[in-house]
Amino acid sequence: MPLTASAASSAAPSGPSGPSGPSATGASRRRRRLAPLAVLVLSASLAVPGQAAAAPSAPAAPVLPAAPAAPGKQAVATGYGGAVATVDLDASRTAIEVLKNGGNAMDAAVAAGATLGVTEPYVAAIGGGGYMTYYDAKRRKVYTVDGRETAPKAMRADSFVDPATGKAIPFDQAVTSGLGVGVPGTLAQWDTALRRFGTRDLGTLLKPAIRVAERGFTVDQEFRDQTAVNEARFRDIVPTRELFLPGGKPPAVGSTFRNPDLARTYRELARRGPAWMYEGGLGREIARTVQKPPVDPAATRNVRPGLMKDGDLGAYRSRTPAPTRVSYRGLEVYGMPPSSSGGSTIGEALNILDDFQLGAGDPVKALHYYLEASKLAYADRGRYVGDPDKVDVPLKELLSDGFARERACLIKPDRAAAAPVAPGSPDGDYAPCVPPGGATRALAYEGPQTTHLVVADKWGNVVAYNVTIEQFGGSGITVPGRGFILNNELTDFTLQPPAPGSPPDPNLPGPGKRPRSSMAPTIVLQDGRPRLALGTPGGSTIITTVLQILLNRIDLGMDLPAAVAAPRATQRNTPQVFAEQAFIDRYGRALAERGHLVELFAGPPAGVIGAATGLEFLRPGLVQAVAEPVRRGGGSALVVRPSK
């Protein structure tokens, strides 16, 4: 069952803009989408492993330098009965356990997420939130569950502004503070997801995580490094120091880390349910911790109090908005709608790329268009995307063919546009081409850390799930006696309101508002059935990582393991393209000749972009789960019944 792609050959018919220009008309583009069989005969059709290809295979993808694999982890697993890929072996084992015991993909995703709260406490915890996309095999439909954190009722557009200076407070002080803590959404999200799509109760699904928290897990280099990065601020916050700096220092690699406080918290959640957080005692403890962070009296760090009150937790509700959807090379790509910008920005970039013929025969050309499409889509993301409950997001027009073509006309085949580029006008009135120019807003900071997992079950249900507390270590504030760190998601807002006369900013803080995110759990259908699911951590680089993996798989002919392992670059409407060293070594000179300024990605971690997980249905029932082979110590892919 080949994964369709449009023609990649340089001999493909040219559009009016020349061999690399957009296709002739929006109408022709729509015809191409409605009749994907017309392109299957062309040489860019992809084949699954073990199947005959219709064209010579694409060049092997360069990979990152090898690193010692974590014991027991494997990056690729292929088989039947269900599959999972996460960053962590214990979490993957938890999901497989649930699947083997008859649970479905949503049950397994929630159970794995709870286990990640134990083993990946600096990126995944019930003190944070996240986004899910879900394919329901019975209904043959994609759904989403939005568990993004919200600002407290008392928050205003200038809440992060120091009245003494009129400027935003220093960013590190916003992060390590109660002020940056949003109302956690993870438990409400789990509750909604299980009620609508699950088959098991939360108490049952918390049992594996409780077991891991009590028995402990083996500390690896990644966990120790994440602790060491946070050591100074963890030391200043008493319950965080007591839990995560045993003996006053980061735990040693190879030691066993236990979290009995979190085990007790999970047990109580199993008994009381999520209402304990949103309407009960746990919520009051969280609000009290935010209002008065438990800072060591001897510390000199300025840890500001937050604005959250008990009623803010009681007012929280998860959302189930319709997913974003675009067609690309005959495939249907579904993503997370606002307040995440993941689905809208990936969708817009794919719509732009769909106007060009790309393929493995000229990877530099494909990467040039990928970078330019990303640049344009990020400009529009910054100008128009925010919480749709609080601002007007022109989502339909951002994902329209007309707007994509108007933006595509700005791309030159042989020269990168100087960045930052200006946002477009998604107003429904689209000219064939518009001139570049105008002012644009600088790229706002977005914490780079989250985690992503994918699960499929034997019935064909699929979950792609991003969960996060924002920074490595979130706010750094642990709820006393509860074993989990609170998020700093509200620093995803624009902390400084725009100057008078500037364009409005859709991502300013506000009461009950969700900050914009880049999380992009993505599901791809072919003929109405799931074919791919993928996502990654990485803050604002999430969008480009998912987009580049799709480009690698669909246009450049890589199989999914190679598409995930290939070196990455990210263009977020900044003057530079930031990339991993292997990408620079392979493509840097050729892209520089087209005007791209390619520099090493500073991180964190330095030189590493994302840590993706994905899966692909190779044929009915046969699933390949894929995790990172090297990045961040590698991930863990497992299946219920491995293929022979």
XYZ file of C-alpha atoms in Angstrom:
644
model
C 0.000 0.000 0.000
C 2.145 2.881 -1.226
C 2.036 6.228 0.505
C 1.058 8.650 -2.256
C 3.118 11.646 -3.278
C 2.984 13.952 -6.241
C 5.608 14.001 -8.930
C 9.152 14.747 -7.927
C 10.814 14.538 -11.300
C 12.415 17.644 -12.711
C 10.644 16.731 -15.930
C 7.233 17.436 -14.389
C 5.100 20.017 -16.214
C 5.993 23.586 -15.316
C 3.581 26.136 -13.912
C 3.523 29.797 -14.950
C 6.273 30.673 -12.503
C 8.757 28.321 -14.154
C 9.899 24.803 -13.351
C 9.800 25.430 -9.600
C 6.778 27.711 -9.565
C 3.287 27.165 -8.185
C 0.825 25.095 -10.191
C -1.196 26.963 -12.755
C -4.375 27.714 -10.840
C -6.139 27.084 -7.564
C -8.674 25.073 -9.550
C -5.995 22.776 -10.920
C -4.691 22.314 -7.397
C -8.115 21.284 -6.188
C -8.414 18.838 -9.097
C -5.088 17.342 -8.110
C -6.384 16.815 -4.583
C -9.656 15.303 -5.728
C -7.943 12.877 -8.081
C -4.790 11.600 -6.353
C -4.694 8.512 -8.575
C -3.529 10.731 -11.408
C -0.210 11.202 -9.664
C 0.329 7.636 -8.492
C 1.862 6.664 -11.813
C 4.621 9.207 -11.319
C 7.944 8.322 -9.883
C 7.614 9.779 -6.402
C 5.195 7.138 -5.086
C 6.591 5.695 -1.884
C 6.616 2.070 -0.909
C 6.507 0.461 2.492
C 9.417 -1.740 3.533
C 9.340 -5.058 1.726
C 7.199 -3.773 -1.158
C 8.393 -3.138 -4.677
C 8.964 0.543 -5.376
C 7.784 2.302 -8.510
C 11.054 4.189 -8.846
C 14.670 3.972 -7.723
C 14.919 4.286 -3.970
C 15.741 7.642 -2.426
C 19.204 8.290 -1.059
C 19.708 7.052 2.472
C 19.028 9.757 5.039
C 22.072 10.954 6.954
C 21.692 10.352 10.661
C 23.094 11.897 13.798
C 26.290 10.537 15.309
C 25.729 7.289 17.138
C 25.416 7.300 20.915
C 25.170 4.408 23.352
C 21.612 3.116 23.380
C 19.803 3.050 26.698
C 19.463 -0.535 27.980
C 16.331 -2.257 26.719
C 15.296 0.523 24.340
C 14.664 -0.056 20.651
C 13.882 2.718 18.205
C 11.775 0.687 15.757
C 9.266 -2.102 16.335
C 6.961 -3.675 13.744
C 4.088 -6.016 14.461
C 0.452 -6.648 15.206
C -2.106 -6.147 17.953
C -1.116 -2.592 18.807
C 1.967 -0.405 18.972
C 3.465 2.446 20.987
C 6.383 4.843 20.794
C 7.427 7.107 23.658
C 10.704 8.543 24.928
C 10.749 6.118 27.854
C 10.837 2.331 28.162
C 8.679 2.203 31.311
C 5.981 4.334 29.660
C 6.035 2.185 26.516
C 5.790 -0.984 28.615
C 2.828 0.511 30.459
C 0.992 1.151 27.189
C 1.688 -2.376 25.928
C 0.465 -3.821 29.229
C -2.825 -1.950 28.863
C -3.214 -3.068 25.235
C -2.489 -6.715 26.088
C -5.130 -6.552 28.842
C -7.804 -5.428 26.377
C -7.586 -1.667 26.740
C -7.781 0.548 23.697
C -5.395 3.193 22.392
C -6.825 5.975 24.542
C -6.578 3.871 27.685
C -2.967 3.082 26.848
C -2.116 6.719 26.074
C -3.462 7.931 29.431
C -1.655 5.161 31.321
C 1.594 5.934 29.494
C 1.140 9.644 30.197
C 0.750 8.916 33.898
C 3.935 6.834 33.869
C 5.804 9.638 32.091
C 4.758 11.814 35.036
C 6.989 9.536 37.121
C 9.929 8.919 34.789
C 9.895 12.247 32.894
C 8.787 14.592 35.700
C 10.517 17.641 34.216
C 8.435 17.569 31.031
C 5.271 15.573 31.862
C 3.188 15.857 35.004
C -0.325 16.354 36.291
C 0.811 19.891 37.073
C 0.715 20.668 33.338
C -1.416 20.116 30.262
C -1.355 19.026 26.656
C -3.125 18.167 23.437
C -4.452 14.924 21.951
C -5.597 13.921 18.500
C -7.545 10.676 18.267
C -8.677 8.545 15.351
C -11.841 6.603 16.178
C -11.816 3.478 14.001
C -15.504 2.736 14.499
C -16.618 6.202 13.427
C -13.683 6.656 11.001
C -13.265 10.173 12.317
C -10.530 12.278 13.946
C -11.190 14.098 17.225
C -9.129 16.308 19.537
C -8.983 16.880 23.282
C -7.502 20.201 24.410
C -6.037 20.144 27.924
C -4.081 23.390 27.613
C -3.563 25.315 30.830
C -5.473 28.551 31.397
C -4.610 31.847 33.027
C -6.315 32.706 36.316
C -9.221 35.105 36.362
C -7.065 37.865 37.846
C -4.553 37.882 34.964
C -4.381 40.909 32.704
C -2.448 41.870 29.581
C 0.187 43.633 31.690
C 0.461 41.097 34.523
C 4.066 40.300 33.595
C 5.041 43.986 33.342
C 7.066 45.551 36.132
C 5.245 48.816 36.980
C 8.538 50.366 38.041
C 10.044 50.010 34.566
C 7.069 49.550 32.252
C 8.887 46.530 30.816
C 8.266 42.813 31.148
C 9.956 41.252 34.143
C 13.126 39.239 33.385
C 12.165 36.020 31.656
C 13.888 33.745 34.166
C 11.891 35.405 36.930
C 8.673 34.817 35.003
C 9.540 31.123 34.598
C 10.481 30.395 38.210
C 7.438 31.978 39.777
C 3.847 31.423 40.721
C 2.954 34.087 38.167
C 3.862 31.761 35.272
C 1.771 28.823 36.513
C -1.384 28.103 34.544
C -4.354 26.100 35.798
C -3.330 22.485 35.089
C -5.360 20.740 32.397
C -3.951 17.204 32.242
C -6.373 15.525 34.640
C -9.420 17.171 33.065
C -8.114 16.121 29.657
C -7.675 12.513 30.793
C -11.165 12.528 32.271
C -12.741 13.851 29.050
C -10.715 11.522 26.845
C -11.578 8.414 28.857
C -15.258 9.283 29.146
C -15.570 9.816 25.383
C -13.141 7.286 23.956
C -11.725 5.020 26.663
C -12.805 1.656 28.045
C -11.031 1.703 31.418
C -11.381 3.948 34.471
C -8.628 6.287 35.583
C -7.954 4.363 38.787
C -7.111 1.215 36.855
C -4.882 3.100 34.418
C -2.895 4.762 37.221
C -1.794 1.419 38.703
C 1.276 0.889 36.472
C 2.496 4.424 37.195
C 1.989 3.907 40.935
C 4.066 0.741 40.688
C 6.903 2.578 38.911
C 6.789 5.466 41.400
C 7.053 3.079 44.353
C 9.681 0.708 42.964
C 11.604 3.432 41.214
C 13.329 3.645 37.864
C 16.962 3.661 36.842
C 18.425 7.130 36.385
C 19.926 7.611 32.927
C 22.201 10.349 31.657
C 19.299 12.379 30.244
C 17.470 12.483 33.592
C 20.627 13.446 35.437
C 21.455 16.155 32.881
C 17.949 17.629 33.124
C 18.282 17.703 36.917
C 21.713 19.314 36.729
C 20.441 22.071 34.413
C 17.855 22.936 37.069
C 20.009 22.349 40.150
C 20.404 25.987 41.199
C 16.723 26.865 41.156
C 15.627 23.462 42.497
C 17.927 24.068 45.461
C 16.057 27.284 46.329
C 12.594 25.660 46.473
C 12.343 23.382 49.484
C 10.039 20.519 48.338
C 11.709 20.444 44.921
C 15.155 20.176 46.512
C 14.022 17.426 48.870
C 12.561 15.334 46.049
C 14.847 15.875 43.067
C 18.221 16.540 44.752
C 18.554 13.525 47.050
C 21.562 14.023 49.277
C 21.773 17.591 48.020
C 22.858 16.796 44.444
C 21.490 15.401 41.172
C 20.956 11.636 41.335
C 23.763 9.527 39.910
C 23.415 7.665 36.621
C 22.493 4.065 37.412
C 20.890 4.869 40.764
C 17.220 4.170 41.488
C 14.887 7.157 41.754
C 11.658 6.711 43.691
C 8.765 9.117 44.172
C 6.544 7.875 47.032
C 4.798 11.253 47.243
C 3.554 10.940 43.676
C 2.513 7.323 44.296
C 0.338 8.522 47.186
C -1.068 11.349 45.068
C -1.949 8.944 42.251
C -3.626 6.575 44.744
C -5.748 9.389 46.069
C -6.641 10.422 42.504
C -7.646 6.855 41.754
C -9.997 6.959 44.743
C -11.361 10.506 44.436
C -11.095 11.204 40.707
C -10.128 14.462 38.950
C -12.635 16.429 41.031
C -10.103 16.236 43.853
C -7.956 18.654 41.869
C -10.610 20.918 40.409
C -13.094 21.050 43.271
C -11.297 19.604 46.263
C -8.287 19.494 48.515
C -5.579 18.963 45.911
C -6.723 22.058 44.060
C -6.567 24.109 47.251
C -3.015 22.856 47.830
C -2.023 23.865 44.293
C -3.535 27.337 44.615
C -1.848 27.850 47.972
C 1.515 26.777 46.511
C 1.127 29.179 43.581
C 0.147 32.079 45.840
C 3.030 31.423 48.241
C 5.824 29.429 46.584
C 7.718 27.338 49.173
C 11.060 29.107 48.783
C 13.943 28.510 51.183
C 14.103 31.602 53.442
C 17.863 31.693 52.903
C 17.514 31.878 49.103
C 18.068 35.189 47.316
C 16.061 34.226 44.218
C 13.028 36.449 43.492
C 10.216 33.892 43.146
C 7.097 35.963 42.572
C 3.705 34.858 43.893
C 1.021 33.885 41.423
C -2.577 34.947 40.849
C -4.309 31.557 40.940
C -7.182 30.967 43.351
C -9.311 27.944 44.201
C -12.085 29.153 41.916
C -9.764 29.167 38.913
C -9.360 25.408 39.199
C -13.098 24.940 39.617
C -13.713 26.947 36.441
C -11.359 24.874 34.290
C -12.818 22.833 31.420
C -11.061 20.784 28.763
C -12.177 21.385 25.168
C -12.937 19.110 22.222
C -12.643 21.357 19.153
C -12.732 20.052 15.595
C -9.251 19.221 14.272
C -7.553 21.123 11.505
C -7.546 19.288 8.178
C -5.673 19.823 4.926
C -5.085 17.632 1.880
C -1.505 16.981 0.849
C -0.472 14.781 -2.086
C -3.742 12.864 -1.798
C -3.441 12.383 1.973
C -5.553 13.981 4.701
C -3.477 15.614 7.442
C -5.238 16.291 10.753
C -3.819 18.445 13.525
C -4.498 20.399 16.677
C -6.491 23.638 16.234
C -5.966 26.852 18.222
C -5.069 27.524 20.995
C -2.278 25.400 19.562
C -0.716 26.821 16.440
C 0.555 23.374 15.456
C -2.262 22.297 13.162
C -2.799 25.683 11.550
C 0.880 26.387 10.849
C 1.714 22.895 9.601
C -1.472 22.947 7.536
C -0.686 26.313 5.965
C 2.886 25.267 5.173
C 1.691 22.011 3.585
C -0.834 23.935 1.511
C 1.990 26.168 0.272
C 4.249 23.191 -0.482
C 1.422 21.431 -2.299
C 1.776 24.068 -5.025
C 5.258 22.777 -5.915
C 6.678 19.591 -7.368
C 9.202 18.212 -4.873
C 11.043 14.948 -4.666
C 14.063 12.891 -3.722
C 15.816 13.741 -6.975
C 16.585 17.228 -5.656
C 16.503 17.291 -1.840
C 18.098 20.763 -1.654
C 15.246 22.191 -3.698
C 12.715 20.454 -1.449
C 14.422 21.756 1.683
C 14.557 25.286 0.245
C 10.795 25.269 -0.284
C 10.238 23.692 3.134
C 12.211 26.477 4.813
C 10.478 29.230 2.829
C 7.001 27.801 3.448
C 7.807 27.570 7.174
C 8.973 31.189 7.186
C 5.713 32.418 5.681
C 3.499 30.252 7.881
C 5.283 31.395 11.036
C 4.725 35.029 10.101
C 0.990 34.326 9.909
C 1.057 32.276 13.099
C 2.529 35.185 15.055
C 0.020 37.679 13.710
C -3.236 35.737 13.839
C -3.194 32.670 16.146
C -4.240 32.754 19.799
C -6.945 31.334 22.046
C -10.062 31.239 19.814
C -12.301 31.708 22.851
C -10.690 35.101 23.436
C -9.550 36.369 20.009
C -10.805 36.021 16.453
C -8.571 33.477 14.687
C -9.217 33.365 10.894
C -8.537 29.628 10.828
C -10.613 28.814 7.746
C -8.797 31.411 5.662
C -5.357 30.534 7.053
C -5.957 27.004 5.738
C -7.594 28.021 2.469
C -6.192 27.195 -0.968
C -6.436 30.824 -2.047
C -4.373 32.117 0.840
C -1.787 29.360 0.350
C -1.378 30.234 -3.301
C -1.043 33.925 -2.515
C 1.731 33.083 -0.051
C 3.369 30.530 -2.379
C 3.767 33.202 -5.038
C 6.269 34.954 -2.778
C 8.727 32.052 -2.857
C 11.595 32.400 -5.290
C 13.063 29.124 -6.542
C 16.666 30.266 -6.251
C 16.694 32.798 -3.407
C 15.576 32.828 0.205
C 13.480 35.783 1.305
C 15.060 38.042 3.909
C 13.500 37.230 7.277
C 11.496 38.157 9.134
C 8.861 38.306 6.417
C 5.545 40.080 6.887
C 2.312 38.248 7.607
C -0.208 37.863 4.828
C -3.862 38.903 4.731
C -6.163 35.890 5.169
C -9.191 37.957 4.207
C -10.802 35.807 1.500
C -9.770 38.169 -1.300
C -6.713 36.614 -2.911
C -4.686 37.938 -5.800
C -2.531 35.613 -7.924
C 0.557 37.121 -6.281
C 1.198 39.835 -3.717
C 4.441 41.764 -3.133
C 6.471 41.091 0.020
C 7.061 43.779 2.613
C 5.653 45.353 5.737
C 6.375 45.021 9.421
C 6.286 41.805 11.385
C 6.559 40.813 15.026
C 9.704 39.084 16.301
C 9.494 35.403 17.167
C 8.150 35.105 20.711
C 9.914 32.790 23.130
C 8.298 29.434 23.716
C 9.710 26.876 26.106
C 11.277 24.020 24.179
C 10.362 21.038 26.321
C 7.430 18.654 26.254
C 7.078 15.011 25.310
C 5.076 13.132 22.702
C 3.734 9.606 22.422
C 1.767 7.636 19.864
C -0.389 4.546 20.406
C -2.415 2.299 18.106
C -4.572 -0.632 19.165
C -5.781 -3.827 17.489
C -9.032 -2.169 16.429
C -7.238 0.581 14.501
C -7.784 3.438 16.971
C -4.847 5.854 17.134
C -3.721 8.505 19.641
C -1.066 11.179 19.149
C -0.476 12.959 22.444
C 1.704 15.890 23.552
C 1.960 16.475 27.306
C 4.055 19.195 28.931
C 4.876 21.438 31.876
C 6.760 23.854 29.532
C 10.454 24.284 30.463
C 12.652 21.415 31.605
C 11.451 21.471 35.201
C 8.477 23.754 34.585
C 8.216 26.507 37.185
C 10.537 24.561 39.473
C 7.814 24.664 42.140
C 6.806 21.280 43.584
C 3.512 21.018 45.448
C 4.619 20.022 48.968
C 4.115 16.322 49.647
C 2.564 15.661 46.230
C 5.557 14.650 44.096
C 4.922 16.779 41.001
C 6.156 20.095 39.636
C 3.838 22.846 38.470
C 4.019 24.215 34.939
C 5.230 27.607 33.723
C 2.954 27.618 30.652
C 1.815 31.210 31.071
C 5.262 32.345 29.915
C 4.079 31.221 26.456
C 2.044 34.431 26.386
C 3.569 37.580 24.952
C 4.802 39.150 28.178
C 5.135 42.719 26.877
C 2.032 44.329 25.320
C 2.702 45.939 21.914
C 3.412 49.635 21.673
C 0.504 51.944 20.860
C -0.301 51.871 17.158
C 1.220 48.404 16.637
C -0.867 45.535 15.239
C -2.849 43.696 17.924
C -1.193 40.672 19.492
C -3.505 37.620 19.710
C -1.339 36.032 22.413
C -1.420 38.574 25.223
C -2.299 37.306 28.728
C -5.908 37.543 29.826
C -8.350 36.060 32.331
C -9.139 32.419 31.606
C -7.101 32.542 28.394
C -5.026 29.694 26.982
C -1.523 30.711 25.855
C -0.602 29.872 22.285
C 1.269 26.604 21.832
C 3.140 24.879 19.011
C 2.291 21.337 20.065
C 1.298 19.361 17.005
C 0.076 15.802 17.555
C -0.676 14.863 13.948
C -2.614 12.031 12.296
C -2.497 11.350 8.554
C -5.223 9.387 6.791
C -5.135 7.668 3.419
C -8.494 6.732 1.913
C -10.128 7.428 5.272
C -7.861 5.091 7.228
C -4.899 6.015 9.460
C -1.535 5.840 7.766
C 0.773 7.961 9.937
C 0.731 9.490 13.407
C 3.542 11.623 14.740
C 4.650 14.451 16.967
C 7.578 15.768 18.975
C 8.668 18.051 21.793
C 10.662 21.190 21.057
C 8.625 24.345 21.734
C 8.235 26.398 18.573
C 10.460 23.904 16.693
C 7.714 21.288 17.077
C 5.986 22.615 13.977
C 9.040 22.462 11.753
C 10.071 19.025 13.031
C 6.676 17.495 12.239
C 6.617 19.302 8.895
C 10.110 18.106 7.987
C 9.314 14.492 8.910
C 6.248 14.658 6.651
C 8.390 16.113 3.859
C 10.987 13.373 4.367
C 8.379 10.618 4.302
C 6.013 11.838 1.611
C 8.168 13.865 -0.769
C 11.728 12.629 -0.260
C 10.899 8.925 -0.239
C 12.357 7.980 3.150
C 10.732 5.288 5.234
C 9.484 6.489 8.626
C 12.550 5.416 10.663
C 14.816 7.316 8.255
C 12.428 10.295 8.187
C 12.604 10.541 11.991
C 16.370 9.984 12.207
C 17.309 12.447 9.438
C 19.073 15.653 10.558
C 16.818 18.657 11.079
C 16.629 22.356 10.462
C 14.103 24.887 11.691
C 13.023 28.165 10.076
C 10.611 30.155 12.253
C 10.681 33.477 10.385
C 14.074 34.366 11.810
C 17.095 35.707 9.891
C 18.913 32.413 10.463
C 17.987 28.839 9.741
C 18.979 26.881 12.838
C 20.044 23.290 12.252
C 21.729 20.222 13.623
C 25.377 19.761 12.672
C 24.686 16.778 10.406
C 22.206 18.903 8.452
C 24.759 21.709 8.101
C 27.406 19.264 6.934
C 25.161 17.798 4.261
C 23.075 20.738 3.044
C 24.513 23.936 4.517
C 26.652 25.007 1.564
C 23.983 24.314 -1.060
C 21.327 26.171 0.931
C 23.720 29.071 1.548
C 23.991 29.434 -2.219
C 20.238 30.109 -2.208
C 20.613 32.773 0.464
C 19.891 30.786 3.625
C 22.033 31.650 6.637
C 22.392 28.260 8.340
C 23.695 28.138 11.923
C 23.947 25.495 14.623
C 20.840 25.195 16.801
C 21.731 26.474 20.268
C 19.252 24.265 22.114
C 18.562 23.221 24.741
C 19.893 20.613 24.222
C 22.579 22.185 22.036
C 22.558 20.907 18.482
C 19.466 18.724 18.943
C 16.028 19.580 17.543
C 13.085 17.613 18.915
C 12.651 14.009 20.022
C 9.948 12.632 17.751
C 7.764 9.568 17.985
C 5.608 8.177 15.203
C 3.901 5.176 13.763
C 2.875 4.000 10.327
C 0.311 1.455 9.229
C 2.235 -0.589 6.665
C -0.790 -2.683 5.736
C -4.015 -3.601 7.525
C -3.097 -4.742 11.018
C 0.666 -4.319 10.583
C 2.033 -1.264 12.388
C 5.542 0.123 12.640
C 6.294 2.174 15.766
C 9.255 4.564 15.536
C 11.166 6.527 18.172
C 14.393 8.470 18.083
C 17.470 6.261 17.702
C 19.872 8.833 19.202
C 18.362 12.203 20.205
C 18.018 12.635 23.981
C 19.210 9.105 24.628
C 16.807 7.514 22.159
C 13.174 6.519 22.572
C 11.262 3.280 23.042
C 9.113 1.594 20.386
C 7.160 -1.573 21.218
C 4.407 -3.699 19.671
C 2.071 -6.279 21.164
C 3.079 -9.084 18.782
C 6.298 -8.549 16.821
C 6.258 -9.615 13.185
C 8.527 -12.500 12.225
